[in-house]
XYZ file of C-alpha atoms in Angstrom:
720
model
C -1.367 9.155 36.275
C -0.448 11.489 39.061
C 2.963 12.336 40.426
C 1.474 12.380 43.924
C -1.978 11.937 45.366
C -1.776 15.187 47.299
C -0.632 17.459 44.475
C -2.970 17.373 41.503
C -2.850 20.844 39.968
C -2.442 21.248 36.241
C 1.255 21.965 36.601
C 1.873 18.776 38.550
C -0.706 16.274 37.416
C 0.600 14.212 34.523
C -0.224 10.756 33.260
C 3.166 9.157 33.369
C 3.602 7.441 30.070
C 0.083 7.305 28.673
C 0.852 6.266 25.119
C -1.799 8.125 23.140
C -2.259 7.398 19.475
C -3.963 10.197 17.639
C -7.192 9.042 16.034
C -6.867 11.090 12.917
C -5.289 10.565 9.531
C -5.434 12.507 6.286
C -5.516 10.764 2.943
C -3.586 13.132 0.710
C -3.540 11.977 -2.905
C -0.531 13.113 -4.890
C 0.852 12.183 -8.287
C 4.261 13.825 -8.170
C 7.465 12.932 -6.373
C 7.916 14.597 -3.015
C 11.042 14.684 -0.913
C 10.633 16.132 2.578
C 13.092 15.627 5.413
C 14.492 12.549 3.727
C 11.074 10.901 3.349
C 10.659 10.227 -0.359
C 7.527 8.289 -1.264
C 6.274 8.412 -4.843
C 2.983 6.718 -5.743
C 3.131 4.229 -8.561
C 1.256 4.996 -11.778
C -1.962 3.153 -12.573
C -4.344 3.144 -15.508
C -6.250 5.944 -13.768
C -4.839 8.945 -11.926
C -7.525 8.727 -9.238
C -5.631 6.228 -7.072
C -2.190 6.333 -5.465
C -0.338 4.165 -2.984
C 1.477 5.971 -0.198
C 2.876 5.493 3.282
C 1.823 7.228 6.479
C 4.435 7.253 9.224
C 4.040 7.479 12.970
C 6.020 10.006 14.976
C 6.291 9.385 18.737
C 7.227 12.100 21.199
C 7.591 12.117 24.982
C 5.943 14.874 26.948
C 6.016 15.997 30.550
C 6.465 13.202 33.050
C 6.962 10.567 30.322
C 3.667 11.205 28.525
C 3.962 9.751 25.024
C 1.896 11.061 22.126
C 1.824 9.772 18.570
C 1.092 11.759 15.455
C 1.276 10.893 11.775
C 2.894 12.566 8.784
C 2.244 12.310 5.076
C 4.637 12.731 2.156
C 4.767 16.483 2.799
C 6.137 15.866 6.261
C 3.017 17.501 7.681
C 0.813 16.197 10.450
C -2.341 14.848 8.880
C -5.845 14.219 10.117
C -9.245 12.865 9.252
C -11.607 11.025 11.566
C -10.838 7.313 11.491
C -14.066 6.206 13.115
C -17.264 7.012 11.257
C -19.414 9.394 13.241
C -22.903 8.094 13.781
C -25.236 10.891 12.713
C -28.054 11.496 15.131
C -26.535 9.372 17.887
C -28.064 11.464 20.647
C -31.476 11.186 19.030
C -31.196 7.423 18.637
C -30.052 7.160 22.228
C -33.701 7.622 23.188
C -34.278 3.958 22.319
C -31.838 2.978 25.068
C -32.380 3.254 28.831
C -31.954 6.781 30.172
C -29.626 5.369 32.809
C -27.657 2.165 33.184
C -25.149 0.704 35.620
C -23.302 -2.539 34.803
C -22.693 -3.092 38.516
C -26.391 -3.877 38.914
C -25.874 -6.879 36.619
C -22.689 -8.089 38.364
C -20.546 -7.236 35.329
C -17.976 -4.973 36.996
C -15.002 -6.217 38.979
C -13.938 -4.332 42.138
C -11.940 -1.109 41.958
C -8.222 -1.896 41.680
C -5.260 0.278 42.644
C -2.386 1.123 40.304
C -0.508 2.749 43.172
C 2.574 4.803 42.351
C 2.803 3.563 38.751
C 1.811 4.911 35.353
C -0.090 1.745 34.421
C -3.644 3.076 34.120
C -3.752 1.917 30.480
C -3.313 -1.689 31.627
C -5.933 -1.385 34.378
C -8.510 0.063 31.969
C -7.925 -2.632 29.339
C -7.963 -5.485 31.858
C -11.159 -4.247 33.530
C -12.847 -4.010 30.120
C -11.744 -7.570 29.313
C -12.916 -8.812 32.720
C -16.384 -7.322 32.202
C -16.701 -8.859 28.753
C -15.560 -12.255 30.057
C -18.224 -12.144 32.769
C -20.819 -11.040 30.220
C -19.979 -14.070 28.083
C -20.003 -16.403 31.119
C -16.367 -17.334 30.470
C -15.689 -16.484 34.117
C -17.762 -15.396 37.094
C -17.629 -12.096 38.954
C -15.817 -13.863 41.796
C -13.133 -15.378 39.553
C -12.628 -12.506 37.084
C -9.366 -11.034 38.319
C -6.683 -10.829 35.642
C -3.147 -9.544 36.001
C -2.362 -5.976 34.970
C 1.257 -6.631 35.903
C 1.607 -9.397 33.311
C 0.299 -7.097 30.572
C 2.622 -4.215 31.474
C 5.698 -6.371 31.963
C 5.529 -8.193 28.648
C 4.665 -5.040 26.747
C 8.195 -3.888 27.559
C 10.242 -6.991 28.359
C 11.894 -8.103 25.076
C 11.952 -11.703 23.923
C 15.171 -13.602 24.570
C 14.434 -16.606 22.313
C 16.017 -15.789 18.946
C 14.040 -18.596 17.274
C 10.705 -16.992 18.146
C 8.943 -15.444 15.131
C 8.373 -12.272 17.180
C 11.984 -11.896 18.295
C 13.298 -8.371 17.761
C 9.894 -6.688 17.946
C 9.791 -4.519 21.052
C 9.164 -1.067 22.461
C 12.475 0.762 22.492
C 12.231 1.794 26.160
C 12.869 -1.801 27.211
C 16.362 -1.593 28.693
C 15.461 -0.825 32.318
C 12.976 -3.214 33.995
C 12.681 -0.862 36.970
C 10.913 1.633 34.706
C 8.471 -0.703 32.924
C 5.482 0.183 35.086
C 5.942 3.911 34.485
C 6.649 3.898 30.747
C 2.947 3.978 29.894
C 0.818 2.698 27.074
C -2.733 2.820 25.759
C -5.490 0.618 24.398
C -3.527 0.014 21.200
C -0.491 -1.285 23.082
C -2.759 -3.498 25.179
C -4.359 -4.940 22.044
C -0.967 -5.582 20.404
C 0.293 -7.576 23.390
C -2.903 -9.527 24.014
C -3.258 -10.341 20.301
C 0.114 -12.101 20.584
C -1.514 -14.388 23.173
C 0.789 -12.985 25.845
C -1.819 -13.236 28.580
C -4.196 -12.829 30.154
C -3.293 -14.665 33.350
C -4.884 -14.594 36.782
C -3.905 -11.938 39.306
C -2.605 -14.635 41.638
C -0.051 -15.690 39.013
C 1.368 -12.162 38.695
C 0.067 -9.902 41.486
C 0.071 -6.139 41.032
C 1.231 -4.402 44.195
C 2.636 -0.880 44.009
C 1.275 1.059 46.954
C 4.792 2.299 47.618
C 8.130 2.467 45.833
C 9.314 -0.501 47.870
C 6.344 -2.623 46.806
C 6.974 -1.611 43.194
C 10.598 -2.751 43.424
C 9.467 -6.094 44.835
C 6.977 -6.550 41.977
C 9.746 -5.846 39.454
C 11.970 -8.391 41.207
C 9.230 -11.026 41.184
C 8.508 -10.574 37.468
C 12.226 -10.587 36.612
C 12.492 -14.099 38.021
C 9.668 -15.517 35.905
C 10.720 -17.894 33.100
C 10.195 -16.502 29.596
C 7.574 -19.195 29.009
C 5.368 -17.293 31.474
C 4.956 -14.692 28.730
C 2.742 -16.979 26.633
C 0.568 -18.345 29.422
C -3.070 -17.441 28.801
C -6.322 -18.225 30.547
C -8.250 -16.383 27.836
C -7.311 -15.054 24.414
C -8.130 -11.710 22.860
C -10.745 -11.988 20.130
C -11.822 -8.429 19.346
C -10.959 -4.824 20.109
C -13.448 -2.372 18.640
C -13.039 1.407 18.715
C -15.939 3.862 18.844
C -16.205 7.539 18.000
C -16.653 9.346 21.311
C -19.463 11.388 19.718
C -21.375 8.150 19.125
C -23.119 8.155 22.485
C -25.664 5.532 21.460
C -22.929 3.251 20.113
C -20.915 3.458 23.317
C -24.036 2.803 25.388
C -24.754 -0.337 23.388
C -21.137 -1.406 23.813
C -21.403 -0.985 27.593
C -24.556 -3.109 27.635
C -23.033 -5.793 25.388
C -19.572 -5.950 26.969
C -20.058 -4.619 30.496
C -17.577 -1.755 30.215
C -15.679 0.391 27.716
C -12.040 1.456 27.905
C -11.615 5.220 27.321
C -8.937 7.914 27.613
C -9.397 11.490 28.861
C -7.673 14.475 30.427
C -7.860 14.272 34.203
C -7.321 17.391 36.299
C -8.475 17.646 39.889
C -9.276 21.343 39.440
C -12.154 20.311 37.161
C -13.656 17.953 39.726
C -16.916 18.461 41.569
C -17.001 16.520 44.821
C -19.361 16.253 47.773
C -20.413 13.506 50.159
C -22.448 11.624 47.541
C -21.118 12.404 44.081
C -17.910 13.146 42.184
C -17.877 14.428 38.614
C -15.704 16.047 35.950
C -16.246 18.154 32.846
C -13.233 19.245 30.782
C -14.012 21.947 28.212
C -10.613 23.370 27.230
C -8.442 20.329 26.682
C -8.753 18.003 23.682
C -7.811 14.419 22.893
C -4.251 15.623 22.292
C -4.038 16.372 26.012
C -5.450 13.081 27.313
C -3.402 11.792 30.244
C -5.415 9.002 31.841
C -7.222 5.748 30.973
C -10.409 4.617 32.757
C -13.467 2.460 32.046
C -17.070 3.438 31.377
C -19.497 1.164 33.230
C -22.767 3.066 32.799
C -24.483 6.392 32.147
C -27.186 8.825 33.245
C -28.839 11.045 30.627
C -30.034 13.630 33.152
C -26.875 13.975 35.241
C -25.831 17.628 35.312
C -23.786 18.297 38.456
C -20.338 19.698 37.631
C -17.951 22.369 38.841
C -18.892 24.386 35.738
C -21.913 24.278 33.445
C -21.760 21.739 30.615
C -23.481 22.321 27.226
C -26.065 19.664 28.055
C -27.131 16.960 30.441
C -25.759 13.447 30.564
C -22.658 11.730 31.895
C -20.701 8.506 31.783
C -20.221 6.510 34.982
C -16.480 5.928 35.330
C -14.539 3.268 37.226
C -11.090 4.500 38.191
C -7.942 2.650 39.220
C -6.698 4.390 42.359
C -8.576 2.330 44.905
C -11.928 2.783 46.603
C -10.601 5.452 48.968
C -9.178 7.725 46.296
C -9.796 11.360 47.240
C -11.201 12.434 43.871
C -13.865 9.764 43.582
C -16.883 8.289 45.302
C -15.706 4.842 46.387
C -13.497 4.725 43.293
C -16.167 5.917 40.830
C -17.067 9.285 39.337
C -19.023 10.882 36.482
C -17.702 12.470 33.279
C -19.855 14.637 31.027
C -20.847 13.415 27.562
C -19.518 16.800 26.415
C -16.023 16.447 27.871
C -13.759 17.642 25.039
C -10.827 15.391 25.954
C -12.580 12.022 25.592
C -10.893 9.719 23.079
C -10.000 6.109 22.269
C -13.217 4.483 23.436
C -13.002 0.743 22.832
C -14.160 -2.674 23.963
C -12.024 -5.748 24.632
C -13.640 -9.089 23.826
C -12.213 -12.425 24.965
C -12.588 -16.016 23.849
C -11.542 -19.312 25.486
C -7.819 -20.000 25.295
C -8.512 -23.457 23.861
C -10.497 -22.043 20.934
C -7.209 -22.091 18.984
C -3.847 -23.385 20.199
C -1.480 -22.162 17.474
C -0.810 -18.569 16.409
C 1.271 -18.072 13.254
C 2.420 -14.446 13.419
C 5.254 -12.004 12.729
C 4.001 -8.757 14.299
C 5.054 -8.680 17.946
C 4.294 -5.070 18.784
C 1.469 -4.290 16.386
C 1.551 -1.613 13.737
C 3.431 1.666 13.490
C 2.934 2.735 9.865
C 0.219 2.277 7.256
C -0.082 1.847 3.523
C -2.996 3.833 2.152
C -4.656 4.120 -1.229
C -7.913 5.094 -2.881
C -7.997 1.638 -4.501
C -8.101 -1.908 -3.136
C -4.947 -3.171 -1.414
C -3.887 -6.813 -1.074
C -1.272 -7.968 1.427
C -0.103 -11.370 2.639
C 2.084 -13.442 4.941
C 3.783 -16.737 4.112
C 4.046 -19.056 7.113
C 5.621 -22.477 7.609
C 4.046 -25.013 9.929
C 7.122 -25.720 12.030
C 5.187 -27.542 14.747
C 5.343 -31.299 15.284
C 1.740 -31.724 14.178
C -0.447 -30.938 11.239
C -2.566 -27.845 11.838
C -6.098 -26.852 10.988
C -6.064 -23.109 10.215
C -9.462 -21.832 11.273
C -9.216 -18.042 11.584
C -7.347 -14.881 10.669
C -6.357 -12.101 13.058
C -5.933 -8.603 11.619
C -6.186 -4.869 12.335
C -8.276 -2.161 10.686
C -7.866 1.577 11.166
C -11.254 2.692 9.827
C -14.835 1.608 10.348
C -16.799 -0.468 7.822
C -13.778 -1.967 6.075
C -14.752 -4.630 3.482
C -12.257 -7.492 3.250
C -11.545 -10.893 1.742
C -9.337 -13.629 3.214
C -7.762 -16.379 1.087
C -5.589 -19.370 1.946
C -2.935 -20.802 -0.381
C -1.257 -24.125 0.374
C 2.055 -25.672 -0.680
C 3.802 -22.387 -1.425
C 6.771 -23.186 -3.649
C 7.978 -19.811 -4.905
C 8.666 -16.328 -3.615
C 5.086 -15.124 -4.047
C 2.264 -15.742 -1.554
C 0.082 -16.944 -4.453
C 2.644 -19.409 -5.839
C 0.825 -22.322 -4.245
C -2.702 -23.651 -4.596
C -5.717 -21.564 -3.674
C -8.081 -23.402 -1.313
C -11.232 -21.719 -2.543
C -13.556 -23.242 0.052
C -11.625 -21.325 2.733
C -12.185 -17.922 1.104
C -14.055 -15.644 3.489
C -15.487 -12.172 2.864
C -17.027 -9.655 5.227
C -16.933 -6.160 6.669
C -15.111 -5.093 9.823
C -17.657 -2.748 11.377
C -15.207 -0.969 13.663
C -11.566 0.017 13.683
C -9.534 -2.283 15.902
C -8.321 -5.875 16.074
C -10.465 -8.695 14.700
C -10.515 -12.484 14.741
C -12.539 -13.887 11.837
C -13.304 -17.580 11.441
C -12.732 -19.006 7.961
C -15.738 -20.539 6.243
C -13.809 -23.823 6.081
C -10.598 -24.648 8.004
C -7.466 -25.349 5.965
C -5.443 -28.448 6.847
C -1.693 -27.740 6.803
C 0.868 -30.554 6.993
C 3.941 -30.462 9.225
C 6.717 -28.555 7.454
C 4.352 -27.156 4.822
C 4.440 -23.503 3.765
C 1.128 -21.732 3.304
C -0.042 -18.163 2.910
C -2.816 -15.954 4.156
C -3.780 -13.349 1.554
C -5.980 -10.445 2.560
C -7.609 -7.750 0.441
C -9.096 -4.513 1.779
C -11.627 -2.991 -0.606
C -12.113 0.712 -1.289
C -15.883 1.126 -1.171
C -18.160 4.156 -0.878
C -15.385 6.590 -1.710
C -13.322 5.604 1.336
C -9.562 5.363 1.535
C -8.008 1.999 2.351
C -5.535 1.830 5.237
C -3.401 -1.277 5.806
C -1.641 -1.340 9.211
C 1.948 -2.569 8.962
C 4.899 -2.643 11.324
C 6.742 0.009 9.340
C 10.289 1.242 9.183
C 12.800 1.380 12.018
C 13.908 4.933 12.740
C 14.179 7.325 15.638
C 10.679 8.721 15.050
C 8.891 5.768 16.607
C 9.332 4.167 20.012
C 9.026 0.647 18.597
C 11.648 -1.544 16.958
C 10.669 -4.185 14.416
C 12.436 -7.221 12.997
C 11.583 -9.157 9.844
C 13.047 -11.431 7.191
C 12.609 -11.618 3.449
C 9.969 -14.033 2.215
C 7.540 -13.353 5.073
C 5.305 -10.364 4.239
C 4.124 -9.011 0.907
C 2.191 -6.156 -0.687
C 0.415 -6.408 -4.041
C 0.815 -3.217 -6.050
C 1.414 -2.090 -9.615
C 0.427 -5.537 -10.890
C 2.968 -7.516 -8.889
C 3.832 -8.748 -5.407
C 6.553 -6.910 -3.493
C 8.420 -8.212 -0.468
C 7.678 -5.870 2.426
C 11.352 -5.748 3.397
C 12.192 -4.140 0.042
C 9.052 -2.217 -0.747
C 9.516 0.118 -3.716
C 7.153 3.059 -3.984
C 8.097 5.419 -6.781
C 11.872 5.694 -6.838
C 12.446 4.857 -3.181
C 12.797 1.447 -1.531
C 11.841 0.895 2.100
C 12.059 -1.919 4.615
C 8.528 -1.788 6.011
C 9.062 -5.040 7.952
C 5.948 -7.213 8.400
C 2.281 -6.771 7.645
C 0.028 -7.360 10.638
C -1.816 -10.553 9.777
C -2.073 -13.702 11.908
C -3.192 -17.260 11.100
C -4.874 -19.039 14.013
C -5.377 -22.771 14.183
C -5.307 -26.030 16.108
C -2.885 -28.919 16.042
C -4.483 -32.078 14.645
C -3.544 -35.741 14.357
C -2.627 -37.502 11.144
C -6.068 -39.095 11.007
C -7.753 -35.732 11.454
C -5.492 -34.239 8.787
C -6.511 -36.884 6.263
C -10.165 -36.198 7.051
C -9.973 -32.457 6.358
C -7.131 -32.263 3.841
C -8.597 -29.739 1.413
C -5.526 -29.860 -0.795
C -7.153 -32.670 -2.708
C -9.479 -32.086 -5.663
C -8.918 -28.340 -5.771
C -7.593 -25.828 -8.275
C -4.261 -25.902 -10.022
C -1.535 -23.553 -8.775
C -2.587 -19.926 -8.991
C -1.154 -17.027 -10.947
C 0.731 -14.226 -9.238
C -2.162 -11.938 -8.395
C -4.985 -12.114 -5.861
C -8.435 -13.222 -6.893
C -10.942 -10.965 -8.587
C -12.305 -8.303 -6.325
C -15.991 -7.613 -5.767
C -15.483 -4.375 -7.666
C -15.160 -6.358 -10.891
C -18.680 -7.690 -10.773
C -20.400 -4.329 -11.160
C -19.966 -0.713 -12.131
C -18.929 0.324 -8.658
C -17.201 -1.431 -5.827
C -19.940 -2.886 -3.637
C -19.379 -3.073 0.075
C -20.151 -6.540 1.471
C -22.931 -6.130 3.983
C -22.537 -7.580 7.440
C -25.013 -10.342 8.229
C -25.929 -11.942 11.489
C -24.370 -15.365 11.526
C -23.546 -18.115 13.984
C -19.989 -17.870 15.279
C -18.059 -21.080 16.005
C -17.163 -19.601 19.370
C -20.808 -19.066 20.245
C -20.922 -22.330 22.166
C -18.588 -20.732 24.697
C -20.855 -17.710 25.249
C -24.259 -18.978 26.383
C -25.026 -15.761 28.236
C -25.068 -13.603 25.102
C -26.650 -13.706 21.679
C -25.486 -10.845 19.502
C -24.121 -10.119 16.053
C -20.310 -10.173 16.060
C -18.567 -6.882 15.334
C -16.910 -8.609 12.383
C -19.245 -10.935 10.572
C -18.845 -13.006 7.415
C -20.728 -11.517 4.506
C -21.540 -12.589 0.950
C -19.226 -11.402 -1.754
C -20.869 -9.475 -4.553
C -22.700 -11.754 -6.967
C -25.859 -11.920 -9.019
C -27.565 -14.129 -6.480
C -27.937 -13.064 -2.882
C -27.548 -15.408 0.034
C -30.628 -16.333 2.030
C -31.541 -13.739 4.596
C -29.795 -14.194 7.922
C -27.335 -16.784 6.651
C -23.565 -16.634 6.604
C -22.418 -16.658 3.012
C -18.893 -16.988 1.665
C -17.638 -16.573 -1.840
C -15.274 -19.210 -3.268
C -12.856 -17.626 -5.704
C -13.240 -18.244 -9.391
C -11.013 -20.933 -10.858
C -10.120 -18.584 -13.701
C -6.901 -16.601 -13.554
C -7.090 -13.938 -10.862
C -6.874 -10.326 -11.934
C -5.234 -7.171 -10.649
C -7.093 -5.792 -7.616
C -5.756 -2.323 -8.270
C -7.784 -1.944 -11.479
C -11.504 -1.794 -10.847
C -14.605 -0.213 -12.299
C -14.620 2.168 -9.352
C -12.091 4.330 -11.152
C -14.236 4.501 -14.272
C -17.317 5.465 -12.321
C -15.433 8.370 -10.798
C -15.325 9.931 -14.258
C -18.902 9.319 -15.286
C -21.035 8.772 -12.166
C -22.937 11.294 -10.085
C -20.802 12.722 -7.311
C -22.302 12.645 -3.824
C -20.946 13.865 -0.495
C -21.914 12.474 2.906
C -20.960 14.382 6.048
C -19.537 12.227 8.826
C -19.728 15.244 11.133
C -21.390 18.632 10.839
C -18.965 20.262 13.264
C -15.237 19.774 13.742
C -12.868 21.215 16.339
C -9.231 21.966 15.553
C -6.478 23.426 17.666
C -4.849 26.593 16.361
C -1.931 25.709 14.091
C -3.212 22.193 13.352
C -4.725 20.765 10.176
C -7.564 18.332 9.652
C -9.198 16.731 6.638
C -12.895 17.463 6.292
C -14.883 14.460 7.633
C -16.703 13.578 4.411
C -17.296 10.498 2.276
C -17.117 11.200 -1.455
C -18.758 8.801 -3.885
C -17.548 7.601 -6.379
C -14.056 7.029 -5.057
C -11.499 9.474 -6.413
C -13.957 12.332 -7.059
C -12.348 14.873 -4.716
C -11.001 16.817 -7.692
C -14.580 17.564 -8.789
C -15.362 19.369 -5.541
C -14.584 22.950 -4.563
C -14.044 24.140 -0.999
C -14.404 27.632 0.432
C -13.942 29.095 3.913
C -16.294 31.838 5.083
C -13.516 33.381 7.175
C -10.011 32.551 5.987
C -8.480 34.411 8.911
C -9.905 31.765 11.252
C -9.433 28.696 9.046
C -8.447 28.131 5.438
C -9.132 25.091 3.270
C -7.195 23.795 0.271
C -8.454 22.051 -2.854
C -8.048 18.654 -1.192
C -10.419 19.540 1.650
C -7.670 19.995 4.226
C -8.515 22.671 6.812
C -5.782 24.771 8.443
C -6.695 26.329 11.799
C -5.259 29.853 12.060
C -7.063 31.835 14.737
C -9.399 31.052 17.612
C -12.993 31.416 16.480
C -15.754 29.835 14.404
C -16.273 29.698 10.657
C -17.929 27.531 8.016
C -16.496 25.506 5.156
C -18.711 25.224 2.069
C -18.368 22.175 -0.176
C -19.709 22.671 -3.707
C -20.637 19.640 -5.812
C -20.569 19.498 -9.638
C -24.401 19.589 -9.736
C -24.457 22.911 -7.891
C -25.518 21.527 -4.519
C -23.697 22.608 -1.367
C -22.767 21.108 1.975
C -21.447 23.048 4.962
C -19.340 22.058 7.949
C -18.885 24.229 11.017
C -15.260 24.664 12.088
C -14.368 25.668 15.640
C -10.752 26.683 16.117
C -9.561 26.206 19.681
C -6.539 27.756 21.275
C -3.346 25.742 21.241
C -2.385 23.902 24.415
C -0.251 25.950 26.758
C 3.291 24.775 27.184
C 4.124 23.775 30.722
C 7.121 25.261 32.456
C 10.082 22.951 32.539
């Protein structure tokens, strides 16, 4: 956001505290011990050398005016990058099937323009507006009643818990010592999703008004929130169900998201010198800055494929209709709205926020209070789990899991174990009828209903076990809280016996996670169990502890990869959602939908199919036929993008999918002009000099693929 409304030049205009997570990660596979800057992470040895388990760490830095950026490092201590959201090839061509122009305001799906005033809270305004539009679209609220509090979201993102008995106690953003600064510390869509996934909000605007037109009004708002009881934190009129991220190149996908949800949260670089403004229209096209420079969050509420009116010529026609958050009379807008070119190079973090009724579930078993900061990654399947204890006064019916994914099209399986008696999450009894499989179509946060609820008695310990499958040559990324150090602006708290990772044929406690010769406290995995309190009579009626399997062995159930020569990816199917009764205004396939696990018999078309686990002893998910096929199968390469842009001095992994998994070593890479960009044997491109070159990928069969690489100049450092 801006330092002042009247001074918006590049040197002065900064988004105070926009917390921008970089959308790129590199999966670097290594088989030797590496020690860089004290970060020693050695992959464990498996039957095949094509798969390794490693940790990716987040590094947070503050920029000018409090702008916070996040980047990630691998075992080499280098910044790493691949696209996390699969690029939809031909999106502009497919966009022809959609209207050439669209405006959600014409369907009464957009709430009025709000005003963030003198604060750096645009990230909250963008997320709340997106959630308001979705709630109207689902008929959960009306246009007249959809007015949720941005203040509540900002305040509890930074105000630490005081109740030491709360399972989320100790998880907080580290800049939480001065309440006067909360509204200028910033955030982004990720932070918004972390807080809302805790069920901290949303509440109505009247319960926590946002008023910051002046410094005095801001001080009064801080005073008002400081006097709220801590129980106000968990008040919610609606709960977060989904957050789904989209590649900003996927124009058709974003258009569909706008039509389905009413609006889309997005980040960009805002600079008044790029603005075109006359009596009827305001527009922007940024062509020098990239996502690394983004300093503002807004919402997309529509588009126009033929719009082409900017202060400088854009590469093509078409623009997004943007709703801002500086009031209807903001100088650089038309009644609070303006247009941004499809080709704006700074666009990033496009996502939707989807709500569900607050009474859908009334109990949230969770340990992750501020989301994820690090990730485990591997080229093989990864299983992780949480053990919870029902410490409520009632029995509970566990009906859903809440979890995060960092990549698109992530196949998963959810299992529930009851009556946990040991130190492993599988030391109880597997409730096979609860096992649920599917594919998370987008990166983000997901709430998935179990095929059958699990009845949990008061005082009983149970576990939620989740497996992410490595299909189609993709890496598997498991978001976790991560370690506490000065590199991240979040602090995490955990206890032994809560979170676990399955690796090297055994379960490890996440607080003492050994990878190679180094042991880390990675705190909790990000996995929630959602349910409803039930009476004793209801418990007896649904108690699925009876007539089920004997206690399980130590490892998760067999993975889909063990039923064939290659790991199949469960296909998403359109299925009725239990929450559908609350959304009469919409009929659409959920972004995360239950899908049949791999088997010899397919489920009927259009049905929701789940796969009960076999009663035989579960096997190691880290050993699958995928590794064998990498040695004998035909190697194929699919391009996620045909062109990539990299800033000078940065590195990026080529956006390709290699099948079978682990076949990178069979490929060769060559740069046409190494002075502009070089490429190593792992497909990692290093940008050296401004210009354009091509990277050639040679397959074992002699075929070639090429990717265009555009090296952009590095961002200029601002004068201090």
